[in-house]
Amino acid sequence: MEPAELLPGTLDLLILKAISLERLHGLGISRRIEQMTSGTFQVKPGSLFPALHRMENQDWLASEWGESESNRRAKYYRLTKSGRRQLEAEKVRWDRVAVAIAQALQAS
Amino acid sequence: MKKLLFNPFQRERKERDLDDELRFYVETLAEEKTRAGMSPDEALRAARIQLGGIEQVKELVRDVRPGAWLAGFLQDLRYAARRLWNNPGFAVVVVLSLAVGIGANTALFSVLNAVLLRPLPVAHPEQLFALSNPLSRSSVKNIFSYPMFERMRKVAGNNGIAAMSRVADVRVLVDGDRDPEPHSAQLVSGEFFRLAGLSPALGRMIGPEDNRTGGGQPVAVIGYDLWQRRFGGSTGVLGRGLALNGSHFTIVGVAPAGFTGMWLESRTDIWIPLVMQQAVRYSQNFSAMNSNPDKPWMDQEGILWLNLIVRTKAHAVALDTVFRQSVAQLAESIGDPEIRRLTLRQRLSLDPVAQGFSNFLRRRFTGPLFALMAVVALILLIACANTASLLLARANRRQGEIAVRLALGAGRGRLIRQLLTESFLLAAIAAAGGLAFSNAASELLVRGTLGTTAGPTPFSTSADGRILGFTIALSALTTLLFGLVPALRATRVDLESALRAGARGVREGARVNTQKLLVVSQMALTLILAVGAIWFADSLRNLANVRLGFDQEHVVTVWINPQSAGYASERLPELYRRLVDGVEAVPGVRSAAVAMCGLASSCRDISDIKIAGYDARPGEQVLVQENRIGPDYFSTVGMRLLAGRNFTGRDTKDAPPVAIVSESLARRYFPGGNAIGRRFGYTDTGAKADTEIVGIVGDARVNSAREEPPLMAYYPMQQGTVYGGSLEVRVTGDPAARMAEIRNAVRKVDRNLPVTQLTALSEQVSGNLRQDRLIMWLTSTFGLLALGLGCFGLYGVLSYAVARRMGELGIRLALGAPESRLFRMVFGESLALIAAGLALGLPFVFAASRVVSGILFGVKVNDPVLLGLAALTLTATAALTAFFPSRRASQVSPITALRYE
């Protein structure tokens, strides 16, 4: 299947989910999203980086410089407390949307 | 907020971090690709493509930073300033033309604001309402008697209603001074200041305790300006004495700064209690019925003289009830059933008075102000159109740069913002300049219209929040008007072809259309202004040539005020005789005559008369304007007696009452031409028709050259001596040369008789038209200015359009098209645009004609000859403007033209 366009409003949710277990750098996040969605969604850097910086400004993410697997200096992002709350809120919202859309499509 | 503040300081570090972050991304990707077998160079290139352009991503990230907007704006501003600095010619032309446009708009808005919008500096002005009687059969509908005020006060309560007189000119002699000074004073009830919510700057205000008749010493409150100017702002002013028209007062307080009275056209210097009416001989703007104006007005039901204001409409119904009860009582004495019915229909109305009262200024200036406002708005529009076409031309030269920046990752929105910032900077500089000169301009405008040469203007037009807001909004609108379209066009670039050296990448068609649209709309605007200029110029000419019906040359008017000198009415005939004799003894004086009302003054007395033998329709009023005149009046002012006889020495107090009526009155009510010998009387006083018409005099524009001649009735002064307002003196030669001697002769008769001023009648007449002339002059001048601007813009747009087509024209020439055909082609296109513009403008001209016809004088607005002339002149001018670029187009050498590419 071809990589699909991200649905509006889902990028934040996917990023939050991607780093909910461990801290990741930008490339890592986009790989993780690809992997989590079995390749359905590919996040372009032009969307990813602005989103990361915006979410950092909103205090959902915190960043720190660390050493990468290849021994390079990399910027790692992790969830903050308010980021975790945001993830929960987005999850609930998404579940409602998904159920609603599914119902709509099943309606005869 | 913290982040926003620190952002600029941390910018460098943030940029470095962002750089590192993205480099890590690219390098890691590249490394993986190398490992997969790509060459390192290829791998790096592929990684960069995958990222989507480092600079583009950086730009996107920068946009989400807090304060990005501000940082970007500052950056744009610096960039714009640098660009303008490098192109000063362009900047100066644009800023100057916009500054004129914005300044003129702000100046007019300042006047409009002062006349129409600015509320009184009192507490909650929006809660103030003035009482009026809209169905009153008298010509003044908003004045009431004192007894009526007292009855209403019982209903509305002491804090609910207040009464005041008009603002009167008084002679003020400060204790210890030798010479009196002219000031303006208003009589107010004790409730006035409390109702207005005004607290004194010093001392106390006039209060309810000052309402009592007789008791205590007379008190006065002076205005803040007078306190500062005349008494140096000293606290010692309290307790000082001053004489108003000879009556003594003590100063008890100073009104707060900024409060200059309730009337737009007159600044008030002094306030005194209503009870002092008789003491200062206040006698202005009143309507008297079955009453004696020489006795105190306070207890006379028949003298209407007070403007009443209430706070809130809470008591509206109760007040109306009180009013109707009084009317019902009055109606019992009316004989004519129809008039009784009309009288009983009267009711009270409450009108908002948040902006204060105005006698004539607001009514007379609103129309002209809006007309002028429209003209200056058009000027600004034309300046915007000119600027837009200049910017378009500039954008064209910049398209290479813009294409490069788009390719380097600048977003289109960002570029538009940057171009608009440049436009905004231009507009802001222009607005600052315009604001600076608008203040002086608006004051000049007020002085010019009102003829105030010295001293403060009756109202100030100084900048306030509303004016500042207007200017800011105007600049923003201006920026969008002239900046948005060029910015949108400039950034719509086809990258690939634009970057190919020399190629034209812009969507040619779209830009040319924008330009054609500019030419067409500029022509339309210019047509409106050209027609407007012709209307107003024609109007000015008509006004100068109007037939007055009297001879304004060689006449001096002496404005006298025997009433404020304390003359009892029995002594008036003697005074008038001595005045006329004294002045006629002056060498060079041919004749002199007194009159109740001077010519071309605001003095007018209107009565409802009943003509014997004329069948009035039920309820019809026969309204005539009246004047009471001394012997030789008609010959002195140069009016012609058309039939019958003049007043003679035999028309004394004991002889039967006689009148001379104007031609149009005679023609209207005595169509058979038999007016002489007929009689009429007053409707109010029992309708006994006993005044005999003995003569008919020619119609004259006695009030103003603008006003149609009123239906007039003249009475001999001997048959009902009244306080005269003017002494008309016919002289030989220049009136100005005789003035000093005439003034001396008057002074010899009575040193204490106040002579308000001496004017040449011709100046009095033209002074009356000052407003009209100034407004007409301004409108036609502005119209011409805009016409010039419009042609200038047209020239620019057309030359530019030709320059853009050089390549095409060169090819046509090279392919053998004759020069004449090229000329015809380009010129023909210009003519088509001009014609389209005229067609577009015409409906607006018709719309405008309906709006301004009330301001114009004797102009047939839709006169096809006039409109044709305007269109023809404009077409000729525009064609001439188009001629040179067209000729240049036809004379282009193919080689130069092709090199243009």
PDB file of N, CA and C in Angstrom, chain B residues 141-178:
ATOM      1  N   LYS B 141     -38.589  75.093  17.454  1.00  0.00           N
ATOM      2  CA  LYS B 141     -39.337  73.983  18.022  1.00  0.00           C
ATOM      3  C   LYS B 141     -38.728  73.438  19.307  1.00  0.00           C
ATOM      4  N   ASN B 142     -37.647  74.026  19.791  1.00  0.00           N
ATOM      5  CA  ASN B 142     -37.035  73.427  20.978  1.00  0.00           C
ATOM      6  C   ASN B 142     -36.889  74.403  22.141  1.00  0.00           C
ATOM      7  N   ILE B 143     -37.739  75.437  22.176  1.00  0.00           N
ATOM      8  CA  ILE B 143     -37.665  76.333  23.325  1.00  0.00           C
ATOM      9  C   ILE B 143     -38.984  76.351  24.080  1.00  0.00           C
ATOM     10  N   PHE B 144     -38.866  76.578  25.403  1.00  0.00           N
ATOM     11  CA  PHE B 144     -40.008  76.489  26.300  1.00  0.00           C
ATOM     12  C   PHE B 144     -39.997  77.673  27.262  1.00  0.00           C
ATOM     13  N   SER B 145     -41.135  77.893  27.908  1.00  0.00           N
ATOM     14  CA  SER B 145     -41.203  79.009  28.863  1.00  0.00           C
ATOM     15  C   SER B 145     -40.706  78.548  30.232  1.00  0.00           C
ATOM     16  N   TYR B 146     -40.408  79.542  31.100  1.00  0.00           N
ATOM     17  CA  TYR B 146     -39.933  79.183  32.438  1.00  0.00           C
ATOM     18  C   TYR B 146     -41.023  78.502  33.261  1.00  0.00           C
ATOM     19  N   PRO B 147     -42.273  79.026  33.237  1.00  0.00           N
ATOM     20  CA  PRO B 147     -43.329  78.312  33.993  1.00  0.00           C
ATOM     21  C   PRO B 147     -43.476  76.853  33.550  1.00  0.00           C
ATOM     22  N   MET B 148     -43.332  76.608  32.230  1.00  0.00           N
ATOM     23  CA  MET B 148     -43.402  75.225  31.745  1.00  0.00           C
ATOM     24  C   MET B 148     -42.263  74.404  32.359  1.00  0.00           C
ATOM     25  N   PHE B 149     -41.059  74.995  32.412  1.00  0.00           N
ATOM     26  CA  PHE B 149     -39.906  74.312  33.012  1.00  0.00           C
ATOM     27  C   PHE B 149     -40.202  73.957  34.474  1.00  0.00           C
ATOM     28  N   GLU B 150     -40.814  74.908  35.199  1.00  0.00           N
ATOM     29  CA  GLU B 150     -41.105  74.641  36.614  1.00  0.00           C
ATOM     30  C   GLU B 150     -42.073  73.477  36.783  1.00  0.00           C
ATOM     31  N   ARG B 151     -43.089  73.432  35.895  1.00  0.00           N
ATOM     32  CA  ARG B 151     -44.045  72.317  35.988  1.00  0.00           C
ATOM     33  C   ARG B 151     -43.347  70.988  35.686  1.00  0.00           C
ATOM     34  N   MET B 152     -42.463  71.023  34.695  1.00  0.00           N
ATOM     35  CA  MET B 152     -41.771  69.778  34.334  1.00  0.00           C
ATOM     36  C   MET B 152     -40.804  69.348  35.423  1.00  0.00           C
ATOM     37  N   ARG B 153     -40.211  70.317  36.118  1.00  0.00           N
ATOM     38  CA  ARG B 153     -39.256  69.990  37.163  1.00  0.00           C
ATOM     39  C   ARG B 153     -39.947  69.234  38.306  1.00  0.00           C
ATOM     40  N   LYS B 154     -41.223  69.593  38.513  1.00  0.00           N
ATOM     41  CA  LYS B 154     -41.970  68.894  39.574  1.00  0.00           C
ATOM     42  C   LYS B 154     -42.086  67.408  39.248  1.00  0.00           C
ATOM     43  N   VAL B 155     -42.169  67.084  37.956  1.00  0.00           N
ATOM     44  CA  VAL B 155     -42.324  65.687  37.548  1.00  0.00           C
ATOM     45  C   VAL B 155     -40.980  64.972  37.494  1.00  0.00           C
ATOM     46  N   ALA B 156     -39.982  65.637  36.900  1.00  0.00           N
ATOM     47  CA  ALA B 156     -38.701  64.975  36.653  1.00  0.00           C
ATOM     48  C   ALA B 156     -37.773  65.030  37.864  1.00  0.00           C
ATOM     49  N   GLY B 157     -38.118  65.868  38.834  1.00  0.00           N
ATOM     50  CA  GLY B 157     -37.264  65.968  40.007  1.00  0.00           C
ATOM     51  C   GLY B 157     -36.138  66.956  39.782  1.00  0.00           C
ATOM     52  N   ASN B 158     -35.520  67.398  40.875  1.00  0.00           N
ATOM     53  CA  ASN B 158     -34.514  68.451  40.785  1.00  0.00           C
ATOM     54  C   ASN B 158     -33.260  68.020  40.042  1.00  0.00           C
ATOM     55  N   ASN B 159     -33.005  66.700  40.030  1.00  0.00           N
ATOM     56  CA  ASN B 159     -31.787  66.268  39.340  1.00  0.00           C
ATOM     57  C   ASN B 159     -32.083  65.719  37.960  1.00  0.00           C
ATOM     58  N   GLY B 160     -33.351  65.807  37.540  1.00  0.00           N
ATOM     59  CA  GLY B 160     -33.729  65.172  36.282  1.00  0.00           C
ATOM     60  C   GLY B 160     -33.820  66.110  35.109  1.00  0.00           C
ATOM     61  N   ILE B 161     -33.933  67.414  35.352  1.00  0.00           N
ATOM     62  CA  ILE B 161     -34.140  68.342  34.238  1.00  0.00           C
ATOM     63  C   ILE B 161     -33.442  69.666  34.527  1.00  0.00           C
ATOM     64  N   ALA B 162     -32.943  70.298  33.488  1.00  0.00           N
ATOM     65  CA  ALA B 162     -32.275  71.589  33.646  1.00  0.00           C
ATOM     66  C   ALA B 162     -32.645  72.475  32.469  1.00  0.00           C
ATOM     67  N   ALA B 163     -32.593  73.796  32.690  1.00  0.00           N
ATOM     68  CA  ALA B 163     -32.951  74.751  31.644  1.00  0.00           C
ATOM     69  C   ALA B 163     -31.782  75.669  31.367  1.00  0.00           C
ATOM     70  N   MET B 164     -31.698  76.122  30.130  1.00  0.00           N
ATOM     71  CA  MET B 164     -30.632  77.072  29.787  1.00  0.00           C
ATOM     72  C   MET B 164     -31.065  77.965  28.642  1.00  0.00           C
ATOM     73  N   SER B 165     -30.471  79.162  28.606  1.00  0.00           N
ATOM     74  CA  SER B 165     -30.728  80.082  27.505  1.00  0.00           C
ATOM     75  C   SER B 165     -29.721  79.800  26.398  1.00  0.00           C
ATOM     76  N   ARG B 166     -29.816  80.568  25.322  1.00  0.00           N
ATOM     77  CA  ARG B 166     -28.765  80.518  24.308  1.00  0.00           C
ATOM     78  C   ARG B 166     -27.530  81.224  24.831  1.00  0.00           C
ATOM     79  N   VAL B 167     -26.446  81.119  24.068  1.00  0.00           N
ATOM     80  CA  VAL B 167     -25.215  81.818  24.432  1.00  0.00           C
ATOM     81  C   VAL B 167     -25.284  83.222  23.843  1.00  0.00           C
ATOM     82  N   ALA B 168     -25.109  84.229  24.683  1.00  0.00           N
ATOM     83  CA  ALA B 168     -25.258  85.614  24.226  1.00  0.00           C
ATOM     84  C   ALA B 168     -23.937  86.363  24.321  1.00  0.00           C
ATOM     85  N   ASP B 169     -23.763  87.320  23.420  1.00  0.00           N
ATOM     86  CA  ASP B 169     -22.587  88.196  23.520  1.00  0.00           C
ATOM     87  C   ASP B 169     -22.870  89.241  24.583  1.00  0.00           C
ATOM     88  N   VAL B 170     -21.954  89.419  25.520  1.00  0.00           N
ATOM     89  CA  VAL B 170     -22.152  90.408  26.579  1.00  0.00           C
ATOM     90  C   VAL B 170     -20.912  91.282  26.694  1.00  0.00           C
ATOM     91  N   ARG B 171     -21.144  92.470  27.276  1.00  0.00           N
ATOM     92  CA  ARG B 171     -20.003  93.334  27.584  1.00  0.00           C
ATOM     93  C   ARG B 171     -19.639  93.096  29.035  1.00  0.00           C
ATOM     94  N   VAL B 172     -18.397  92.752  29.286  1.00  0.00           N
ATOM     95  CA  VAL B 172     -17.980  92.432  30.644  1.00  0.00           C
ATOM     96  C   VAL B 172     -16.960  93.452  31.110  1.00  0.00           C
ATOM     97  N   LEU B 173     -17.262  94.080  32.245  1.00  0.00           N
ATOM     98  CA  LEU B 173     -16.313  95.016  32.833  1.00  0.00           C
ATOM     99  C   LEU B 173     -15.853  94.434  34.164  1.00  0.00           C
ATOM    100  N   VAL B 174     -14.602  94.000  34.199  1.00  0.00           N
ATOM    101  CA  VAL B 174     -14.063  93.433  35.433  1.00  0.00           C
ATOM    102  C   VAL B 174     -13.794  94.580  36.396  1.00  0.00           C
ATOM    103  N   ASP B 175     -14.159  94.398  37.654  1.00  0.00           N
ATOM    104  CA  ASP B 175     -13.959  95.449  38.656  1.00  0.00           C
ATOM    105  C   ASP B 175     -12.534  95.961  38.615  1.00  0.00           C
ATOM    106  N   GLY B 176     -12.402  97.268  38.586  1.00  0.00           N
ATOM    107  CA  GLY B 176     -11.068  97.860  38.567  1.00  0.00           C
ATOM    108  C   GLY B 176     -10.580  98.150  37.154  1.00  0.00           C
ATOM    109  N   ASP B 177     -11.256  97.569  36.145  1.00  0.00           N
ATOM    110  CA  ASP B 177     -10.854  97.841  34.758  1.00  0.00           C
ATOM    111  C   ASP B 177     -11.562  99.090  34.248  1.00  0.00           C
ATOM    112  N   ARG B 178     -11.004  99.622  33.148  1.00  0.00           N
ATOM    113  CA  ARG B 178     -11.569 100.830  32.579  1.00  0.00           C
ATOM    114  C   ARG B 178     -12.509 100.486  31.416  1.00  0.00           C
TER     115      ARG B 178
END
